[in-house]
Short mmCIF file of N, CA and C in Angstrom, two decimals:
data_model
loop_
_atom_site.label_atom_id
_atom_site.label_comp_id
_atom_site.label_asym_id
_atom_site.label_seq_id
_atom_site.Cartn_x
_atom_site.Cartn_y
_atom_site.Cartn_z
N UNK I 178 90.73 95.00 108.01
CA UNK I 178 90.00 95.69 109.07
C UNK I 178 90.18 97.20 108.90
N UNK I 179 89.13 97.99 108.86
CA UNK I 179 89.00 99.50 108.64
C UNK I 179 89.47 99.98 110.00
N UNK I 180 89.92 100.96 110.34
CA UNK I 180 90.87 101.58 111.21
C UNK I 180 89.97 102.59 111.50
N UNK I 181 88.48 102.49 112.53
CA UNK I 181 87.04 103.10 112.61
C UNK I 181 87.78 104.40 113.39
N UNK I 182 88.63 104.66 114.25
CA UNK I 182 89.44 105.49 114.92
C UNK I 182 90.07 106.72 114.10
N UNK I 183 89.89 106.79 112.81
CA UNK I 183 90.60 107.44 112.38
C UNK I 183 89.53 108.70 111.95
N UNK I 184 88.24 108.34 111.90
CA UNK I 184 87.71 109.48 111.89
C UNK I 184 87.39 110.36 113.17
N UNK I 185 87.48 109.59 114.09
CA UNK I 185 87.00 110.56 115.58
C UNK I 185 88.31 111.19 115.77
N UNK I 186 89.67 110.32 115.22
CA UNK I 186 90.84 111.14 115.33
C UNK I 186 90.98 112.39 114.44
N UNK I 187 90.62 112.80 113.47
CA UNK I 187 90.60 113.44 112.47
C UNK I 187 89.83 115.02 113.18
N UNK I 188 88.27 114.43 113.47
CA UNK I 188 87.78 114.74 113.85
C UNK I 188 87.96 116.28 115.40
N UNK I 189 88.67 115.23 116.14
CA UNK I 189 89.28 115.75 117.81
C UNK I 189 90.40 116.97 116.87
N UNK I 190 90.97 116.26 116.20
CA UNK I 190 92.47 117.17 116.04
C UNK I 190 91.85 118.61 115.34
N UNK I 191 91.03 118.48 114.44
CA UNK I 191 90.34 119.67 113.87
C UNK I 191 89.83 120.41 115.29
N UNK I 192 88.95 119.73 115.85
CA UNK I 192 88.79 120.86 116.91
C UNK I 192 89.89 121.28 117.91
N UNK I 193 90.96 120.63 117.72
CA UNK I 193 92.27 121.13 119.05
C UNK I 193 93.38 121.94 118.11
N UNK I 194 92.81 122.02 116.42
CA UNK I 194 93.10 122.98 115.58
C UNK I 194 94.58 122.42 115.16
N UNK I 195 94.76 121.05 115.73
CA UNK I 195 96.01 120.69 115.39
C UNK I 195 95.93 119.79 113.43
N UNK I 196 96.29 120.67 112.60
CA UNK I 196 95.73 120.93 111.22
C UNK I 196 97.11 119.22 111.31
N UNK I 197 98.26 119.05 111.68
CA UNK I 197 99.24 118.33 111.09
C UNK I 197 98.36 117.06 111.35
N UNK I 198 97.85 116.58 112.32
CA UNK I 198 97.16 115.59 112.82
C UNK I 198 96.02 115.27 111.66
N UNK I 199 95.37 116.17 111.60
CA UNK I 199 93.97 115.90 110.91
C UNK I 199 94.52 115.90 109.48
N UNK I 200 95.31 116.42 108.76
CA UNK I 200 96.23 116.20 107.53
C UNK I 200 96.30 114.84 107.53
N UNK I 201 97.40 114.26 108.70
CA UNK I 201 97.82 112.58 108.57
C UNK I 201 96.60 111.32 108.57
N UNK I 202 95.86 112.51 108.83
CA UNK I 202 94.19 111.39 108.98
C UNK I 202 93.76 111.02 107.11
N UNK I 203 94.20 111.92 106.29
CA UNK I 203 93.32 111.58 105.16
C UNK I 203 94.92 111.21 104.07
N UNK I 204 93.98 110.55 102.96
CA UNK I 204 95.53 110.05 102.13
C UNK I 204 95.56 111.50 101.34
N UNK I 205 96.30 111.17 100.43
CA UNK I 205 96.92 111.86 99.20
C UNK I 205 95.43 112.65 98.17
N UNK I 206 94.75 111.93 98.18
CA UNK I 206 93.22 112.49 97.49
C UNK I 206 92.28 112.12 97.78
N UNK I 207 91.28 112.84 98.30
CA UNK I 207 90.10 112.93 99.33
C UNK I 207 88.79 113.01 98.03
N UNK I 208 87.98 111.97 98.39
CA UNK I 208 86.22 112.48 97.41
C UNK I 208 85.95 113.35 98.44
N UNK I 209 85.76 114.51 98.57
CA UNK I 209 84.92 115.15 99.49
C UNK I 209 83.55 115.57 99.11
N UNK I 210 82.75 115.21 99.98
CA UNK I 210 81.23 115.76 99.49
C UNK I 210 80.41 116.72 100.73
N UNK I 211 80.50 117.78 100.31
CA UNK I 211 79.85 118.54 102.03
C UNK I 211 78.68 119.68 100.97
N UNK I 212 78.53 118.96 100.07
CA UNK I 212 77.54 119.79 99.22
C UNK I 212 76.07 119.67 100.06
N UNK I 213 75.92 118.94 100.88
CA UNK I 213 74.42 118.98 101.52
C UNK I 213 74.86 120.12 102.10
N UNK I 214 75.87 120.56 102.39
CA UNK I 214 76.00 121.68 103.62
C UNK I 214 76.29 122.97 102.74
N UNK I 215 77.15 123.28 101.81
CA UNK I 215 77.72 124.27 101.21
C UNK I 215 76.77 124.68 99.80
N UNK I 216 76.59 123.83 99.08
CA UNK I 216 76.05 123.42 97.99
C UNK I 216 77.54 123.19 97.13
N UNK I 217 77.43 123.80 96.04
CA UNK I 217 78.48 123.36 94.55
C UNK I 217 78.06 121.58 94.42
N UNK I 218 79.51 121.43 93.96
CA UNK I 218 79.88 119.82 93.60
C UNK I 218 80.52 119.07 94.79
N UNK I 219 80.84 117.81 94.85
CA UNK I 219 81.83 116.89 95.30
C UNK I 219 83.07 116.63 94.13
N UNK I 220 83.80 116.96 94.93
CA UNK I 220 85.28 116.88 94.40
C UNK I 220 86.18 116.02 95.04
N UNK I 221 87.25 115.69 93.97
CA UNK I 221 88.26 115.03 94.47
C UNK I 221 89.88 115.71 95.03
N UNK I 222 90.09 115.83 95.91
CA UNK I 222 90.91 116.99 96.19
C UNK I 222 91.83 116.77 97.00
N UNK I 223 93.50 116.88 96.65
CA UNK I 223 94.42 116.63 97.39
C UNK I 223 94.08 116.77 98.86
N UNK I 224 94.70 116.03 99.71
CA UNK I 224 94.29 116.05 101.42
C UNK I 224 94.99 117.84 101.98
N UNK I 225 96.12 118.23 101.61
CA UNK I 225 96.46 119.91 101.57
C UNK I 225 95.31 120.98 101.14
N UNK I 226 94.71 120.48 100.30
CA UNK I 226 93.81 121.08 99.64
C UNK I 226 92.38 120.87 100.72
N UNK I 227 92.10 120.04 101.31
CA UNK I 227 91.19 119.87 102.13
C UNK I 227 91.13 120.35 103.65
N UNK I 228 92.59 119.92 103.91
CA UNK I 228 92.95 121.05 104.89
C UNK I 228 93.17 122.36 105.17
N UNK I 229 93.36 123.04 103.35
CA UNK I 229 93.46 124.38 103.20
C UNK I 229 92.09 124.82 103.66
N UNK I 230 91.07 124.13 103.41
CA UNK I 230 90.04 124.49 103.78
C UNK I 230 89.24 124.63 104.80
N UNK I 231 89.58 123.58 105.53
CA UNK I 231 89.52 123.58 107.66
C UNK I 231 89.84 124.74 107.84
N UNK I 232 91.39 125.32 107.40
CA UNK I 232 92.06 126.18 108.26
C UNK I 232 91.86 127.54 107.62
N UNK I 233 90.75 127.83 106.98
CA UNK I 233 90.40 129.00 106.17
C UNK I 233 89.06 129.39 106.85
N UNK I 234 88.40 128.13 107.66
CA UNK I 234 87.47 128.63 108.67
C UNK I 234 87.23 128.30 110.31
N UNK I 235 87.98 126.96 110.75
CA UNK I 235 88.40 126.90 111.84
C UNK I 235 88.38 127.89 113.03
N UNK I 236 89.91 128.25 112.65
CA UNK I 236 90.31 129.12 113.58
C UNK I 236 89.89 130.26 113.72
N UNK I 237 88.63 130.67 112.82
CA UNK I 237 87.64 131.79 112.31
C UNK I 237 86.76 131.87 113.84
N UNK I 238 86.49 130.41 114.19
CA UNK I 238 85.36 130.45 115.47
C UNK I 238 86.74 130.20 117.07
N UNK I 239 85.44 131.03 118.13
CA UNK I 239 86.31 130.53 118.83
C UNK I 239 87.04 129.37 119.27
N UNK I 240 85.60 128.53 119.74
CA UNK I 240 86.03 126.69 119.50
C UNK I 240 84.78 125.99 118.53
N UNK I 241 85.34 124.93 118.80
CA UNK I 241 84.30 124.26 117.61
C UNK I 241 84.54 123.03 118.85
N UNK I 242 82.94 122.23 118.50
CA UNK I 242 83.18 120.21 119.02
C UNK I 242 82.43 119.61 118.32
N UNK I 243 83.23 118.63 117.80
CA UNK I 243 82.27 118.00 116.98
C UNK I 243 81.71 116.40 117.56
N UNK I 244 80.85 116.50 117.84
CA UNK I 244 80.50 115.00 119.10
C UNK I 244 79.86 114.11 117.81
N UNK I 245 80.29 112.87 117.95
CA UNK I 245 80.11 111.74 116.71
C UNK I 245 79.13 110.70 117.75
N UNK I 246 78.21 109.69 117.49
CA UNK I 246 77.72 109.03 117.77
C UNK I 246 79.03 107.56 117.57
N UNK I 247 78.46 106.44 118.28
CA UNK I 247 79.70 105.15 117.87
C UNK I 247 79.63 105.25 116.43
N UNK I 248 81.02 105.15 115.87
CA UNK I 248 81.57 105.04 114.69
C UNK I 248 81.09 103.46 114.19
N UNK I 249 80.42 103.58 113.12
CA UNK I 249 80.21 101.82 112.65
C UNK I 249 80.91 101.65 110.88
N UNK I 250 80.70 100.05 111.13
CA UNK I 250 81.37 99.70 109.47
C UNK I 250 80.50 99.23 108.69
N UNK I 251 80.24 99.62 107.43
CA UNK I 251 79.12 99.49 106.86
C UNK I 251 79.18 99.40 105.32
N UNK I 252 79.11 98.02 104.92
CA UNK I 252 79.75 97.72 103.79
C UNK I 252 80.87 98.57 103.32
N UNK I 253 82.12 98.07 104.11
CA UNK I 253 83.48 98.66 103.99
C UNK I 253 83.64 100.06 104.15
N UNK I 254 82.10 101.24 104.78
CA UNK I 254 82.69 102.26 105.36
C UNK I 254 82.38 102.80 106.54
N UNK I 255 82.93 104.16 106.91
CA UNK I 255 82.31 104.66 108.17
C UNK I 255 81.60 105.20 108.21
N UNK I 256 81.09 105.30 109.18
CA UNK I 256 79.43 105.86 109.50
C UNK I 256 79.40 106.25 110.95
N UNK I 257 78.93 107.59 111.08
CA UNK I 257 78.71 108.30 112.32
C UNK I 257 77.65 109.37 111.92
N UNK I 258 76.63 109.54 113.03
CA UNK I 258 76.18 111.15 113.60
C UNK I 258 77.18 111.49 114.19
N UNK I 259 76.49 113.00 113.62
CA UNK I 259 77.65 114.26 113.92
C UNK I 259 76.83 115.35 114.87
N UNK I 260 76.93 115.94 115.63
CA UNK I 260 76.29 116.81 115.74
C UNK I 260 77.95 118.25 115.88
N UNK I 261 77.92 119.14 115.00
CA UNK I 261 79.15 119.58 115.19
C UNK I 261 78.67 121.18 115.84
N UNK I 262 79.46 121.73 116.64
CA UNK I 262 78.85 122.80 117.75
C UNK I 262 80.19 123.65 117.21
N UNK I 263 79.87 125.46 116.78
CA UNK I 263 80.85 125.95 115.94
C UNK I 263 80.45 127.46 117.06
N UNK I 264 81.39 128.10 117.54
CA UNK I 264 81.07 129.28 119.17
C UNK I 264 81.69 130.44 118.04
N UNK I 265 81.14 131.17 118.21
CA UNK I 265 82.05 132.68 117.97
C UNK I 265 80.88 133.80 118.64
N UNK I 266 81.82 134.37 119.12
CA UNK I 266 81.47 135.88 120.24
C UNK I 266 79.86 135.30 120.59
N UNK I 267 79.93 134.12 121.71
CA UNK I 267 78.84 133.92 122.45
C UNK I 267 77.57 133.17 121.28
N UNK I 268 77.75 133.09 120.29
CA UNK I 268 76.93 132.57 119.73
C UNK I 268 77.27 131.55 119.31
N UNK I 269 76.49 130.44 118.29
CA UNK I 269 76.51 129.24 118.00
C UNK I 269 75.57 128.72 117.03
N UNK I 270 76.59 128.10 116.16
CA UNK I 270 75.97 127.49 115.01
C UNK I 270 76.76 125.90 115.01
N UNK I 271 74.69 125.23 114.93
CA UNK I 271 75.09 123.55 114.96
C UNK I 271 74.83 122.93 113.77
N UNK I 272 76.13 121.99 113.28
CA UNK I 272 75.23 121.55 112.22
C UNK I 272 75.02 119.79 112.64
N UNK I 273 74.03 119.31 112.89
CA UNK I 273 73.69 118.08 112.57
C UNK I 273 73.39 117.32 111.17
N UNK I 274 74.10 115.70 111.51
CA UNK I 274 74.27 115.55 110.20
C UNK I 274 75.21 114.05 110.58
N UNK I 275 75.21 113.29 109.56
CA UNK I 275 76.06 112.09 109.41
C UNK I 275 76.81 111.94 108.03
N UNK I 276 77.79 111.35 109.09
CA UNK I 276 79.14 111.19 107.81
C UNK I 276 79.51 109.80 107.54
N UNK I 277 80.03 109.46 106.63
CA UNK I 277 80.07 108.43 105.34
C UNK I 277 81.61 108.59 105.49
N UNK I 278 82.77 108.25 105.69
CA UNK I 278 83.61 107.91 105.08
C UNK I 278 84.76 106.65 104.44
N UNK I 279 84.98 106.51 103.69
CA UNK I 279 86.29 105.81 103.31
C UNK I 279 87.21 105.52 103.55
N UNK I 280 87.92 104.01 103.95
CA UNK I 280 89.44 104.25 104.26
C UNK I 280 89.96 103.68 103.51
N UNK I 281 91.37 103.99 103.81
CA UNK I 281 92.35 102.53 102.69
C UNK I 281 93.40 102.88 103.28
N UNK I 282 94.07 101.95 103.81
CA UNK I 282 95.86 101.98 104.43
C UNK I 282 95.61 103.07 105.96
N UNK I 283 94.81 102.81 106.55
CA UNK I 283 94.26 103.64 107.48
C UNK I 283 93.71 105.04 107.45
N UNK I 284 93.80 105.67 105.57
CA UNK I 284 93.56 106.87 105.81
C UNK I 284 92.47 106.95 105.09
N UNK I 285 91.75 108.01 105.69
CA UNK I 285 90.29 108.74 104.74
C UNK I 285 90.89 108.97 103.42
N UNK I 286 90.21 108.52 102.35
CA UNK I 286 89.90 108.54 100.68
C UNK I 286 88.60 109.09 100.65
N UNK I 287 87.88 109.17 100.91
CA UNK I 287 86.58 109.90 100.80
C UNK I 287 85.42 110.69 102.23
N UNK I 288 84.89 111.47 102.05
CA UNK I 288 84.58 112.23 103.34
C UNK I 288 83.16 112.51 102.69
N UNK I 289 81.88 112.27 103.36
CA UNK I 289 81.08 113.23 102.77
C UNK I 289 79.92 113.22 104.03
N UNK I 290 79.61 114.37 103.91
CA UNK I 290 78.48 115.35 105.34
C UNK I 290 77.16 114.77 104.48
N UNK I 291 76.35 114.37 105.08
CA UNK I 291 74.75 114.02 105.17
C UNK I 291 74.13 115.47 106.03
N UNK I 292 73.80 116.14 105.54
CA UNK I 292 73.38 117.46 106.17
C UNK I 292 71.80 117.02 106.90
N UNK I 293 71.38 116.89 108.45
CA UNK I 293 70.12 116.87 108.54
C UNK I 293 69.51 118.54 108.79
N UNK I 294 70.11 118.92 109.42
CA UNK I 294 69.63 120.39 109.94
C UNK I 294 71.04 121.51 110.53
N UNK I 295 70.20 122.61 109.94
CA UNK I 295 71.22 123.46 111.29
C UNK I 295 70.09 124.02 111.90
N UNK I 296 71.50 124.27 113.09
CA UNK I 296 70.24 125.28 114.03
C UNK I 296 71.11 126.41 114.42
N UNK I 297 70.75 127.84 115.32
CA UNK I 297 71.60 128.58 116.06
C UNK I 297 71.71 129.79 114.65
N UNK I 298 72.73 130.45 114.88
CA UNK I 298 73.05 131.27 113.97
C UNK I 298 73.71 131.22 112.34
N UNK I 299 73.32 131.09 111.24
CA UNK I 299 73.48 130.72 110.14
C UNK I 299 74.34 131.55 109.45
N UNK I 300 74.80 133.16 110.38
CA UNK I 300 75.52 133.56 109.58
C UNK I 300 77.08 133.46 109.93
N UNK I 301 77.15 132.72 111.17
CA UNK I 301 78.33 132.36 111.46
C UNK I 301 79.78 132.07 110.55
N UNK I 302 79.38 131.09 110.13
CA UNK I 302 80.18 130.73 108.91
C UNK I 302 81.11 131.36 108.20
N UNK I 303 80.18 132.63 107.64
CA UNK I 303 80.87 133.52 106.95
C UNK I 303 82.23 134.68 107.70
N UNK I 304 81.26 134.74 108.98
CA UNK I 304 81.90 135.75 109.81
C UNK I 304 83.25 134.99 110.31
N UNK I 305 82.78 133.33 110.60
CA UNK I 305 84.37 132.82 110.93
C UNK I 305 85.62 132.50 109.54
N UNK I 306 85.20 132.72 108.42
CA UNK I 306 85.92 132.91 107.09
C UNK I 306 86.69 134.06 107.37
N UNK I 307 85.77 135.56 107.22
CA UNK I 307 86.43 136.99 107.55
C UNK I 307 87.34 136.91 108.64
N UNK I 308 87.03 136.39 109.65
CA UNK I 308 87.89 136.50 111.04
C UNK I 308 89.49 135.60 110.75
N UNK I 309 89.20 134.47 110.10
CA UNK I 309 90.23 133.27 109.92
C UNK I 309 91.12 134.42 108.97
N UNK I 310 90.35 135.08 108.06
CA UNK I 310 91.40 135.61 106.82
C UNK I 310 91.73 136.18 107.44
N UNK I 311 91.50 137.45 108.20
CA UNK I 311 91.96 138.78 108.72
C UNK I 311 93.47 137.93 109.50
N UNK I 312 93.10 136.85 110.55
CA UNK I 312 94.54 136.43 111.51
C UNK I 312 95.00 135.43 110.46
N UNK I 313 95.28 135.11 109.38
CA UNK I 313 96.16 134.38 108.39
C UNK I 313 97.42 135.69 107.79
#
């Protein structure tokens, strides 16, 4: 039985910025694929390494929520809409989109964003990178 909880947990803790939580959510090496959203490749990438990356833009915005539709199982994975809501200085950038992931031993092995749209401000992103580096 897939442990469907572990992505909305993953999920919550990223937005309550609690990085140790959302760490214990994924194993040892993550497929990550968020190339619909970023572009490059999908990589395989230690779970530190994936979290280095939350926390390089995270805490960049003021809050973030990421609201999931019911989590389902689907030939052995998970599956949710996302609609994820990202605030900095009064503005807002959404990205909608569904996620695919993997488990094994309760933890995410693979992660990947189905990008449908954004909406709101597009240059957000960047500005919550600059902001995250500047308070690191």
């Amino acid at each position: 039985m897939i442990d469907a909880l572990v992505l909305t947990r993953m999920l919550h803790a990223v937005d309550a910025r609690d990085f140790a939580t959302a760490r214990a959510s994924f194993a040892d090496e993550v497929h990550a694929d968020y190339t619909s959203l970023w572009g490059g490749e999908a990589a395989t990438v230690s779970g530190d390494v994936l979290i280095a990356g939350f926390r390089g833009i995270i805490p960049g915005f003021d809050a973030t929520q990421h609201l999931t539709g019911p989590v389902i199982t689907v030939d052995g994975r998970l599956e949710t809409h996302v609609a994820a809501h990202h605030w900095l200085d009064g503005e807002v950038w959404v990205v909608h989109g569904h996620y695919v992931a993997t488990v094994a031993g309760g933890k995410i092995t693979g992660l990947t964003l189905v990008l449908h749209q954004q909406t709101g401000n597009l240059d957000l992103p960047a500005r919550a990178r600059a902001r995250a580096a500047e308070a690191a």
